[in-house]
PDB file of C-alpha atoms in Angstrom:
ATOM      1  CA  MET A 494       6.840 -52.878   5.232  1.00  0.00           C
ATOM      2  CA  GLY A 495       5.519 -50.005   3.074  1.00  0.00           C
ATOM      3  CA  ALA A 496       2.530 -49.501   5.384  1.00  0.00           C
ATOM      4  CA  GLN A 497       4.815 -48.493   8.253  1.00  0.00           C
ATOM      5  CA  ASN A 498       5.676 -45.166   6.528  1.00  0.00           C
ATOM      6  CA  ILE A 499       2.051 -43.942   6.489  1.00  0.00           C
ATOM      7  CA  PRO A 500       1.522 -41.295   9.216  1.00  0.00           C
ATOM      8  CA  THR A 501      -1.123 -42.002  11.798  1.00  0.00           C
ATOM      9  CA  ILE A 502      -3.757 -39.532  12.959  1.00  0.00           C
ATOM     10  CA  ASN A 503      -1.659 -38.318  15.911  1.00  0.00           C
ATOM     11  CA  GLU A 504       1.514 -37.879  13.854  1.00  0.00           C
ATOM     12  CA  PRO A 505       2.102 -34.381  12.357  1.00  0.00           C
ATOM     13  CA  VAL A 506       2.299 -34.215   8.569  1.00  0.00           C
ATOM     14  CA  PRO A 507       4.894 -31.772   7.161  1.00  0.00           C
ATOM     15  CA  SER A 508       3.224 -28.836   5.427  1.00  0.00           C
ATOM     16  CA  SER A 509       4.525 -26.921   2.421  1.00  0.00           C
ATOM     17  CA  ILE A 510       3.814 -23.669   4.275  1.00  0.00           C
ATOM     18  CA  VAL A 511       6.219 -24.648   7.043  1.00  0.00           C
ATOM     19  CA  GLN A 512       8.887 -25.697   4.568  1.00  0.00           C
ATOM     20  CA  PHE A 513       8.829 -22.345   2.745  1.00  0.00           C
ATOM     21  CA  ALA A 514       8.264 -19.990   5.684  1.00  0.00           C
ATOM     22  CA  ALA A 515      11.810 -18.595   5.495  1.00  0.00           C
ATOM     23  CA  ALA A 516      11.540 -18.103   1.720  1.00  0.00           C
ATOM     24  CA  ASP A 517       8.152 -16.397   2.085  1.00  0.00           C
ATOM     25  CA  LYS A 518       9.593 -14.049   4.697  1.00  0.00           C
ATOM     26  CA  LEU A 519      12.499 -13.172   2.401  1.00  0.00           C
ATOM     27  CA  ILE A 520      10.165 -12.617  -0.572  1.00  0.00           C
ATOM     28  CA  ASN A 521       7.942 -10.318   1.512  1.00  0.00           C
ATOM     29  CA  ILE A 522      10.965  -8.289   2.639  1.00  0.00           C
ATOM     30  CA  CYS A 523      12.006  -7.938  -1.010  1.00  0.00           C
ATOM     31  CA  ARG A 524       8.466  -6.885  -1.962  1.00  0.00           C
ATOM     32  CA  ALA A 525       8.367  -4.319   0.830  1.00  0.00           C
ATOM     33  CA  ASN A 526      11.647  -2.753  -0.285  1.00  0.00           C
ATOM     34  CA  SER A 527      10.669  -2.449  -3.939  1.00  0.00           C
ATOM     35  CA  LEU A 528       7.158  -1.006  -4.012  1.00  0.00           C
ATOM     36  CA  TRP A 529       6.256   0.360  -7.451  1.00  0.00           C
ATOM     37  CA  PRO A 530       3.468   2.949  -7.283  1.00  0.00           C
ATOM     38  CA  LEU A 531       1.189   3.660 -10.212  1.00  0.00           C
ATOM     39  CA  THR A 532       1.636   7.073 -11.864  1.00  0.00           C
ATOM     40  CA  PHE A 533      -1.851   8.248 -11.089  1.00  0.00           C
ATOM     41  CA  GLY A 534      -3.231  11.379  -9.471  1.00  0.00           C
ATOM     42  CA  ILE A 535      -6.688  12.889  -9.506  1.00  0.00           C
ATOM     43  CA  ALA A 536      -6.411  16.263  -7.753  1.00  0.00           C
ATOM     44  CA  CYS A 537      -4.180  18.542  -5.687  1.00  0.00           C
ATOM     45  CA  CYS A 538      -2.769  15.713  -3.543  1.00  0.00           C
ATOM     46  CA  ALA A 539      -1.057  14.416  -6.674  1.00  0.00           C
ATOM     47  CA  ILE A 540       1.218  17.497  -6.597  1.00  0.00           C
ATOM     48  CA  GLU A 541       2.402  16.466  -3.135  1.00  0.00           C
ATOM     49  CA  MET A 542       2.889  12.902  -4.402  1.00  0.00           C
ATOM     50  CA  MET A 543       5.052  14.242  -7.242  1.00  0.00           C
ATOM     51  CA  ALA A 544       7.032  16.358  -4.765  1.00  0.00           C
ATOM     52  CA  THR A 545       7.710  13.231  -2.714  1.00  0.00           C
ATOM     53  CA  GLY A 546       9.381  11.686  -5.753  1.00  0.00           C
ATOM     54  CA  CYS A 547      11.777  14.640  -6.126  1.00  0.00           C
ATOM     55  CA  ALA A 548      15.329  14.731  -4.805  1.00  0.00           C
ATOM     56  CA  ARG A 549      14.492  16.721  -1.661  1.00  0.00           C
ATOM     57  CA  PHE A 550      12.452  13.906  -0.145  1.00  0.00           C
ATOM     58  CA  ASP A 551      14.194  11.002  -1.934  1.00  0.00           C
ATOM     59  CA  MET A 552      11.676   8.152  -2.068  1.00  0.00           C
ATOM     60  CA  SER A 553      14.432   5.980  -3.509  1.00  0.00           C
ATOM     61  CA  ARG A 554      15.706   5.413   0.044  1.00  0.00           C
ATOM     62  CA  PHE A 555      12.635   3.248   0.552  1.00  0.00           C
ATOM     63  CA  GLY A 556      12.626   1.551  -2.850  1.00  0.00           C
ATOM     64  CA  ALA A 557       9.440   3.260  -4.033  1.00  0.00           C
ATOM     65  CA  GLU A 558      10.807   5.806  -6.498  1.00  0.00           C
ATOM     66  CA  VAL A 559       9.877   3.897  -9.640  1.00  0.00           C
ATOM     67  CA  PHE A 560       6.481   5.344 -10.571  1.00  0.00           C
ATOM     68  CA  ARG A 561       5.233   2.984 -13.244  1.00  0.00           C
ATOM     69  CA  PRO A 562       3.175   4.239 -16.211  1.00  0.00           C
ATOM     70  CA  SER A 563       1.090   1.069 -16.475  1.00  0.00           C
ATOM     71  CA  PRO A 564      -1.066  -0.667 -13.863  1.00  0.00           C
ATOM     72  CA  ARG A 565       0.298  -3.985 -15.111  1.00  0.00           C
ATOM     73  CA  GLN A 566       3.741  -2.998 -13.799  1.00  0.00           C
ATOM     74  CA  SER A 567       2.583  -1.549 -10.455  1.00  0.00           C
ATOM     75  CA  ASP A 568       1.862  -3.042  -7.086  1.00  0.00           C
ATOM     76  CA  VAL A 569       0.783   0.094  -5.166  1.00  0.00           C
ATOM     77  CA  MET A 570      -2.053   2.417  -6.127  1.00  0.00           C
ATOM     78  CA  ILE A 571      -1.889   5.776  -4.377  1.00  0.00           C
ATOM     79  CA  VAL A 572      -5.344   7.322  -4.699  1.00  0.00           C
ATOM     80  CA  ALA A 573      -4.402  10.988  -4.423  1.00  0.00           C
ATOM     81  CA  GLY A 574      -7.299  13.400  -4.492  1.00  0.00           C
ATOM     82  CA  THR A 575     -11.040  13.841  -4.879  1.00  0.00           C
ATOM     83  CA  ILE A 576     -12.864  10.862  -6.354  1.00  0.00           C
ATOM     84  CA  THR A 577     -15.912  11.683  -8.426  1.00  0.00           C
ATOM     85  CA  LYS A 578     -18.598   9.156  -9.259  1.00  0.00           C
ATOM     86  CA  LYS A 579     -17.739   9.619 -12.927  1.00  0.00           C
ATOM     87  CA  MET A 580     -14.066   8.733 -12.256  1.00  0.00           C
ATOM     88  CA  MET A 581     -14.778   5.787  -9.928  1.00  0.00           C
ATOM     89  CA  PRO A 582     -15.187   3.111 -12.681  1.00  0.00           C
ATOM     90  CA  GLY A 583     -11.873   4.158 -14.252  1.00  0.00           C
ATOM     91  CA  ILE A 584     -10.058   3.904 -10.933  1.00  0.00           C
ATOM     92  CA  LYS A 585     -11.608   0.483 -10.303  1.00  0.00           C
ATOM     93  CA  THR A 586     -10.500  -0.664 -13.779  1.00  0.00           C
ATOM     94  CA  LEU A 587      -6.913   0.433 -13.093  1.00  0.00           C
ATOM     95  CA  TYR A 588      -6.985  -1.428  -9.769  1.00  0.00           C
ATOM     96  CA  ASP A 589      -8.324  -4.579 -11.432  1.00  0.00           C
ATOM     97  CA  GLN A 590      -5.499  -4.464 -14.014  1.00  0.00           C
ATOM     98  CA  MET A 591      -2.792  -4.492 -11.340  1.00  0.00           C
ATOM     99  CA  PRO A 592      -1.179  -7.899 -10.663  1.00  0.00           C
ATOM    100  CA  GLU A 593      -1.377  -9.576  -7.258  1.00  0.00           C
ATOM    101  CA  PRO A 594      -0.183  -8.830  -4.627  1.00  0.00           C
ATOM    102  CA  LYS A 595      -1.349  -5.222  -4.722  1.00  0.00           C
ATOM    103  CA  TRP A 596      -1.958  -2.518  -2.146  1.00  0.00           C
ATOM    104  CA  VAL A 597      -3.903   0.751  -2.021  1.00  0.00           C
ATOM    105  CA  MET A 598      -3.048   3.978  -0.195  1.00  0.00           C
ATOM    106  CA  ALA A 599      -5.636   6.730   0.259  1.00  0.00           C
ATOM    107  CA  LEU A 600      -3.694  10.010   0.160  1.00  0.00           C
ATOM    108  CA  GLY A 601      -5.439  13.079   1.532  1.00  0.00           C
ATOM    109  CA  ASN A 602      -8.750  13.824   3.177  1.00  0.00           C
ATOM    110  CA  CYS A 603     -10.666  13.716  -0.123  1.00  0.00           C
ATOM    111  CA  ALA A 604      -9.528  10.155  -0.847  1.00  0.00           C
ATOM    112  CA  ILE A 605     -10.236   9.138   2.760  1.00  0.00           C
ATOM    113  CA  SER A 606     -13.631  10.741   3.389  1.00  0.00           C
ATOM    114  CA  GLY A 607     -14.566  13.164   0.622  1.00  0.00           C
ATOM    115  CA  GLY A 608     -12.762  16.064   2.305  1.00  0.00           C
ATOM    116  CA  PRO A 609     -14.327  19.527   2.122  1.00  0.00           C
ATOM    117  CA  PHE A 610     -16.651  18.293  -0.620  1.00  0.00           C
ATOM    118  CA  ALA A 611     -18.554  16.009   1.769  1.00  0.00           C
ATOM    119  CA  PHE A 612     -21.654  17.988   2.601  1.00  0.00           C
ATOM    120  CA  GLU A 613     -25.367  17.360   2.589  1.00  0.00           C
ATOM    121  CA  GLY A 614     -26.824  17.527  -0.882  1.00  0.00           C
ATOM    122  CA  GLN A 615     -23.649  16.847  -2.861  1.00  0.00           C
ATOM    123  CA  TYR A 616     -24.209  14.294  -5.580  1.00  0.00           C
ATOM    124  CA  SER A 617     -20.960  13.705  -7.433  1.00  0.00           C
ATOM    125  CA  ILE A 618     -18.244  12.976  -4.857  1.00  0.00           C
ATOM    126  CA  VAL A 619     -17.407   9.499  -3.544  1.00  0.00           C
ATOM    127  CA  LEU A 620     -16.962   9.657   0.235  1.00  0.00           C
ATOM    128  CA  GLY A 621     -13.700   7.739   0.366  1.00  0.00           C
ATOM    129  CA  ALA A 622     -11.768   5.242  -1.723  1.00  0.00           C
ATOM    130  CA  ASP A 623     -12.663   2.488   0.736  1.00  0.00           C
ATOM    131  CA  GLU A 624     -16.211   2.468  -0.639  1.00  0.00           C
ATOM    132  CA  PHE A 625     -15.010   0.558  -3.722  1.00  0.00           C
ATOM    133  CA  LEU A 626     -11.342  -0.377  -3.083  1.00  0.00           C
ATOM    134  CA  PRO A 627      -9.655  -2.304  -0.252  1.00  0.00           C
ATOM    135  CA  VAL A 628      -7.548   0.506   1.231  1.00  0.00           C
ATOM    136  CA  ASP A 629      -4.491  -0.634   3.201  1.00  0.00           C
ATOM    137  CA  ILE A 630      -2.980   2.678   4.359  1.00  0.00           C
ATOM    138  CA  TYR A 631      -4.612   6.057   5.039  1.00  0.00           C
ATOM    139  CA  VAL A 632      -2.469   9.217   4.825  1.00  0.00           C
ATOM    140  CA  PRO A 633      -4.451  12.184   6.226  1.00  0.00           C
ATOM    141  CA  GLY A 634      -3.987  15.847   5.399  1.00  0.00           C
ATOM    142  CA  CYS A 635      -5.298  18.521   3.059  1.00  0.00           C
ATOM    143  CA  PRO A 636      -2.998  18.238   1.233  1.00  0.00           C
ATOM    144  CA  PRO A 637      -0.708  15.861   3.102  1.00  0.00           C
ATOM    145  CA  ARG A 638       2.951  16.804   3.224  1.00  0.00           C
ATOM    146  CA  PRO A 639       5.476  14.646   1.370  1.00  0.00           C
ATOM    147  CA  GLU A 640       6.803  13.487   4.743  1.00  0.00           C
ATOM    148  CA  ALA A 641       3.355  12.057   5.506  1.00  0.00           C
ATOM    149  CA  LEU A 642       3.402  10.064   2.264  1.00  0.00           C
ATOM    150  CA  LEU A 643       6.866   8.753   3.155  1.00  0.00           C
ATOM    151  CA  GLN A 644       5.515   7.673   6.550  1.00  0.00           C
ATOM    152  CA  GLY A 645       2.638   5.937   4.753  1.00  0.00           C
ATOM    153  CA  ILE A 646       5.107   4.077   2.542  1.00  0.00           C
ATOM    154  CA  ILE A 647       7.081   3.004   5.625  1.00  0.00           C
ATOM    155  CA  GLU A 648       3.833   1.757   7.233  1.00  0.00           C
ATOM    156  CA  LEU A 649       2.980  -0.162   4.053  1.00  0.00           C
ATOM    157  CA  GLU A 650       6.455  -1.728   4.099  1.00  0.00           C
ATOM    158  CA  HIS A 651       5.795  -2.827   7.680  1.00  0.00           C
ATOM    159  CA  LYS A 652       2.426  -4.276   6.703  1.00  0.00           C
ATOM    160  CA  VAL A 653       3.904  -6.209   3.763  1.00  0.00           C
ATOM    161  CA  SER A 654       7.018  -7.573   5.459  1.00  0.00           C
ATOM    162  CA  GLY A 655       6.052  -7.692   9.127  1.00  0.00           C
ATOM    163  CA  TRP A 656       9.246  -5.966  10.305  1.00  0.00           C
ATOM    164  CA  LYS A 657       9.976  -2.318  11.058  1.00  0.00           C
ATOM    165  CA  ARG A 658      12.786  -0.415   9.446  1.00  0.00           C
ATOM    166  CA  TRP A 659      13.520   1.414  12.706  1.00  0.00           C
ATOM    167  CA  LYS A 660      12.880   0.560  16.317  1.00  0.00           C
ATOM    168  CA  ASP A 661      10.227   2.564  18.137  1.00  0.00           C
ATOM    169  CA  PRO A 662      12.139   5.219  20.145  1.00  0.00           C
ATOM    170  CA  GLU A 663       9.292   5.516  22.663  1.00  0.00           C
ATOM    171  CA  ALA A 664       9.296   1.768  23.395  1.00  0.00           C
ATOM    172  CA  SER A 665      12.427   2.096  25.564  1.00  0.00           C
ATOM    173  CA  ILE A 666      10.846   5.004  27.462  1.00  0.00           C
ATOM    174  CA  ARG A 667       7.657   3.038  28.215  1.00  0.00           C
ATOM    175  CA  SER A 668       9.491  -0.023  29.540  1.00  0.00           C
TER     176      SER A 668
END
């Protein structure tokens, strides 16, 4: 009688992933609405990052206003500014100290591609954070406006949770 309960090859076996899909979705939505960036800036783009945290732009609407002083309390690293080869190991160490899950945003042209410092013969500038970090979101500009960083945070929320905060206004025009 006990052998009748054993599933055959054609019978589907319940998976733990299927059982917790709704919980995983809820956890990801909670993660997306409480992103904690690391207090970390390298160059002029960090001034724009600080401005984004001020009352005029109000990052708290998106749950990302808590800039943490320690990488062990952060889940988002915003690489804001020019990365030198001398600074690269320190940035990598901070990234390695962050708990999983963690995300990286490259803020500004210098963090994306070296910016105006990318020229033939230069020897000390890293040509983008993606050379040594897994960058999730790129925010272009020199320096990028605070609104651009807010858009990057919204895009990161979408990437983490899989849902958009607002519907695409152009989608109704296209259809």
